Coordinates of C-alpha atoms in Angstrom, one line a residue:
M1 CA 104.5 84.0 110.3
R2 CA 101.0 85.1 109.5
I3 CA 99.6 85.0 106.0
R4 CA 97.1 87.7 105.1
P5 CA 95.0 87.9 101.9
V6 CA 95.3 91.2 100.1
G7 CA 92.7 91.7 97.4
A8 CA 91.9 88.9 95.0
Q9 CA 95.4 87.9 93.9
A10 CA 97.8 88.8 96.6
L11 CA 99.1 87.5 100.0
L12 CA 101.1 89.3 102.6
L13 CA 103.6 87.4 104.8
D14 CA 103.6 89.2 108.1
L15 CA 106.9 88.4 109.9
T16 CA 106.6 90.9 112.7
A17 CA 105.9 88.3 115.5
P18 CA 108.5 88.2 118.3
T19 CA 111.4 85.8 117.5
D20 CA 115.1 85.4 118.2
V21 CA 115.9 86.2 114.6
P22 CA 115.7 89.9 113.6
E23 CA 112.8 90.8 111.3
A24 CA 115.2 92.0 108.6
V25 CA 117.0 88.6 108.5
L26 CA 113.6 86.8 108.3
V27 CA 112.4 89.0 105.5
E28 CA 115.6 88.5 103.5
A29 CA 115.4 84.7 104.0
W30 CA 111.8 84.6 102.7
R31 CA 112.6 86.9 99.8
A32 CA 115.6 84.8 98.7
E33 CA 113.6 81.6 99.1
L34 CA 110.6 82.9 97.2
W35 CA 112.7 84.3 94.4
R36 CA 114.5 80.9 94.2
R37 CA 111.3 78.9 94.1
R38 CA 109.8 81.2 91.4
E39 CA 112.9 80.7 89.3
Q40 CA 112.5 77.0 89.6
G41 CA 108.8 77.1 88.7
E42 CA 107.5 76.1 92.1
L43 CA 105.9 79.5 92.7
V44 CA 103.9 81.7 90.2
A45 CA 103.9 85.3 91.3
V46 CA 104.1 88.6 89.3
E47 CA 105.7 90.5 92.2
I48 CA 107.6 89.6 95.3
V49 CA 108.1 92.7 97.3
P50 CA 110.0 92.8 100.7
A51 CA 109.4 95.5 103.2
A52 CA 110.4 96.2 106.8
G53 CA 108.6 93.2 108.4
T54 CA 106.6 91.8 105.5
V55 CA 106.8 90.2 102.1
L56 CA 104.0 90.8 99.5
L57 CA 103.3 88.3 96.8
D58 CA 101.1 89.8 94.1
G59 CA 99.7 88.4 90.8
L60 CA 98.9 84.9 92.2
P61 CA 96.7 82.7 90.1
D62 CA 95.6 80.7 93.1
P63 CA 96.2 82.5 96.4
I64 CA 94.7 79.7 98.5
A65 CA 97.0 77.0 97.0
T66 CA 99.9 79.4 97.4
A67 CA 99.1 80.0 101.1
E68 CA 99.2 76.2 101.6
R69 CA 102.7 76.0 100.0
L70 CA 103.9 78.9 102.1
T71 CA 102.8 77.1 105.2
Q72 CA 104.8 74.0 104.1
W73 CA 107.9 76.1 103.3
A74 CA 107.7 77.8 106.7
S75 CA 109.4 74.9 108.2
V76 CA 112.5 75.4 106.0
V77 CA 112.9 79.2 105.8
P78 CA 113.4 79.9 109.6
N79 CA 116.3 77.5 109.6
A80 CA 117.9 79.3 106.7
A81 CA 117.3 82.6 108.5
T82 CA 118.9 81.3 111.7
V83 CA 122.0 80.2 109.7
R84 CA 122.2 83.6 108.0
H85 CA 121.8 85.4 111.3
G86 CA 124.6 83.4 112.8
E87 CA 127.0 84.0 109.9
G88 CA 126.1 87.6 109.4
E89 CA 123.7 89.0 106.8
R90 CA 124.5 87.9 103.3
G91 CA 123.2 89.3 100.1
N92 CA 122.1 87.7 96.8
G93 CA 125.7 87.3 95.5
T94 CA 125.8 90.8 94.0
E95 CA 128.0 93.5 95.6
V96 CA 128.1 97.1 94.6
A97 CA 130.8 99.5 95.7
V98 CA 129.2 103.0 96.2
P99 CA 131.8 105.8 96.0
V100 CA 130.9 108.4 98.6
E101 CA 132.1 111.9 99.3
F102 CA 131.7 112.1 103.1
D103 CA 130.9 115.7 103.5
G104 CA 127.4 115.6 104.8
P105 CA 126.2 118.4 107.1
D106 CA 124.9 116.0 109.7
L107 CA 128.2 114.1 110.3
P108 CA 128.9 115.9 113.6
A109 CA 125.4 115.1 114.8
V110 CA 125.9 111.4 114.0
A111 CA 129.3 111.3 115.7
E112 CA 127.7 112.9 118.8
H113 CA 124.9 110.3 118.8
W114 CA 127.4 107.5 118.5
G115 CA 129.7 108.9 121.1
V116 CA 132.7 109.0 118.7
D117 CA 134.5 111.5 116.4
V118 CA 133.8 112.0 112.7
P119 CA 136.7 109.9 111.5
A120 CA 135.3 106.9 113.5
V121 CA 131.9 107.4 111.8
L122 CA 133.6 107.2 108.4
R123 CA 135.5 104.1 109.4
R124 CA 132.2 102.5 110.6
L125 CA 130.4 103.3 107.4
T126 CA 133.2 102.1 105.1
S127 CA 133.8 98.9 107.0
T128 CA 130.1 97.8 107.2
R129 CA 128.8 95.4 104.7
F130 CA 125.3 96.7 104.0
R131 CA 122.5 94.9 102.4
V132 CA 119.4 96.3 100.6
A133 CA 116.5 95.1 102.7
F134 CA 113.9 96.7 100.5
C135 CA 113.2 99.7 98.3
G136 CA 110.6 102.4 99.0
F137 CA 109.8 106.1 99.8
A138 CA 110.9 106.9 96.2
P139 CA 111.7 104.7 93.2
G140 CA 115.1 103.2 93.7
F141 CA 115.5 104.4 97.3
P142 CA 117.4 101.5 99.1
Y143 CA 116.9 100.8 102.7
L144 CA 120.3 99.4 103.8
T145 CA 120.7 97.2 106.9
G146 CA 124.0 96.3 108.5
L147 CA 124.5 98.8 111.3
P148 CA 124.2 97.5 114.9
A149 CA 120.8 98.2 116.4
E150 CA 122.3 100.3 119.1
L151 CA 123.5 102.8 116.5
A152 CA 119.9 103.6 115.4
L153 CA 119.5 107.4 114.8
P154 CA 116.5 109.7 115.2
R155 CA 115.2 111.6 112.1
L156 CA 115.4 115.3 112.0
A157 CA 112.7 117.1 114.0
T158 CA 111.9 119.1 110.9
P159 CA 112.6 117.5 107.5
R160 CA 114.6 119.4 104.9
P161 CA 112.4 120.7 102.0
R162 CA 115.0 119.5 99.5
V163 CA 117.6 116.8 99.8
P164 CA 120.0 116.6 96.8
A165 CA 120.0 113.5 94.6
G166 CA 122.7 111.1 95.6
S167 CA 122.7 112.1 99.2
V168 CA 123.8 109.3 101.6
A169 CA 121.8 109.4 104.8
L170 CA 121.1 107.6 108.1
A171 CA 117.8 107.2 110.0
G172 CA 116.6 104.7 112.5
P173 CA 118.5 101.4 111.9
Y174 CA 119.0 102.1 108.2
A175 CA 121.3 103.8 105.8
G176 CA 119.8 105.1 102.5
I177 CA 120.7 106.9 99.3
Y178 CA 118.3 109.4 97.8
P179 CA 117.9 108.5 94.0
G180 CA 116.5 112.0 93.2
A181 CA 116.0 115.3 94.9
S182 CA 113.2 115.3 97.4
P183 CA 112.2 116.4 100.9
G184 CA 113.7 114.3 103.6
G185 CA 114.3 114.0 107.3
W186 CA 117.3 111.6 107.4
L187 CA 120.7 112.7 108.6
L188 CA 123.0 113.5 105.7
V189 CA 126.5 112.0 105.9
G190 CA 127.7 112.2 102.2
R191 CA 126.9 112.1 98.5
T192 CA 127.5 109.8 95.6
D193 CA 127.3 110.2 91.8
L194 CA 126.1 106.7 91.3
V195 CA 122.8 106.6 89.4
L196 CA 120.3 104.6 91.5
F197 CA 117.2 104.7 89.2
D198 CA 116.9 104.7 85.4
V199 CA 113.6 103.9 83.8
H200 CA 115.4 102.8 80.7
A201 CA 117.6 100.3 82.5
D202 CA 116.7 96.6 83.2
P203 CA 116.2 96.5 86.1
P204 CA 115.5 100.2 86.7
S205 CA 116.8 100.2 90.3
R206 CA 120.6 99.9 90.6
L207 CA 120.4 98.6 94.2
G208 CA 117.6 96.0 94.4
P209 CA 116.6 93.9 97.5
G210 CA 119.3 91.4 98.5
T211 CA 122.2 93.4 97.0
S212 CA 125.3 93.8 99.2
V213 CA 126.6 97.3 99.4
R214 CA 130.0 98.7 100.5
M215 CA 130.6 102.4 100.8
A216 CA 134.0 103.6 99.6
A217 CA 135.4 107.0 100.3
A218 CA 135.6 108.9 97.0

C-alpha cells in the first residue's frame, strides 16, 4: 500500500502493488475497515471513495495524523482481505436482487467469447454473487465484480451513441448497469426496471459500494 497526498485535505490509498490478493478484494477490505472505523469515531473523513485499485479519503482535518493511522491499520487489513479472498468476496450485509430481462443484443457475442451457448451465459450471470466494487462513469453506475478473471470481455470497438437506461452490460472483468441513457461501449446482455439513482433518495445510489447483487431472470 502506498499513501499519496491529494490536495490539502485528502489521501489516496494506492493498492495496485503486486500481491497474492486481487486488487478488488484489497479495495473492499480497506473500504469496509475505513467505514467501520469512521462509524466508531476512530477516523474522521467526509468521503471514503473506493475505485478500481485505490481508496480516496477526503475531508480529513489532519491528513498527516491520518496517514500514520493508516500505516498502523495496514497490518490488520491485509489479513482480513486474505480471509475474504479465501471465502469468496462478501458484501456489506446488504443484498439486492435485480430483475433482468435477458434480451441484450450482445448476448451471442458474449457466448462466443466464453465458448458457451446463450443459456449458459444466463446461468452464469444468475448464479454469480456480484458485489459493487465502486461507482463511477455516471451517478449510480455500479461496477460489479464476481465473474472469474478468465471471462473478461473486450469493449465494443465503436461505442453506441445511446445505451438505454437500465441496460445490464459486461466489459473487462466487470458487470454494470446503466442508471440513465448515455453513450456506452459495454456489451449489452439485458435490461432492468430497477431505479439505480434518485437524487431525492437517501442514499441516492441504489447499489452502493459493498452491496451484494444477484441477477434474477425477469
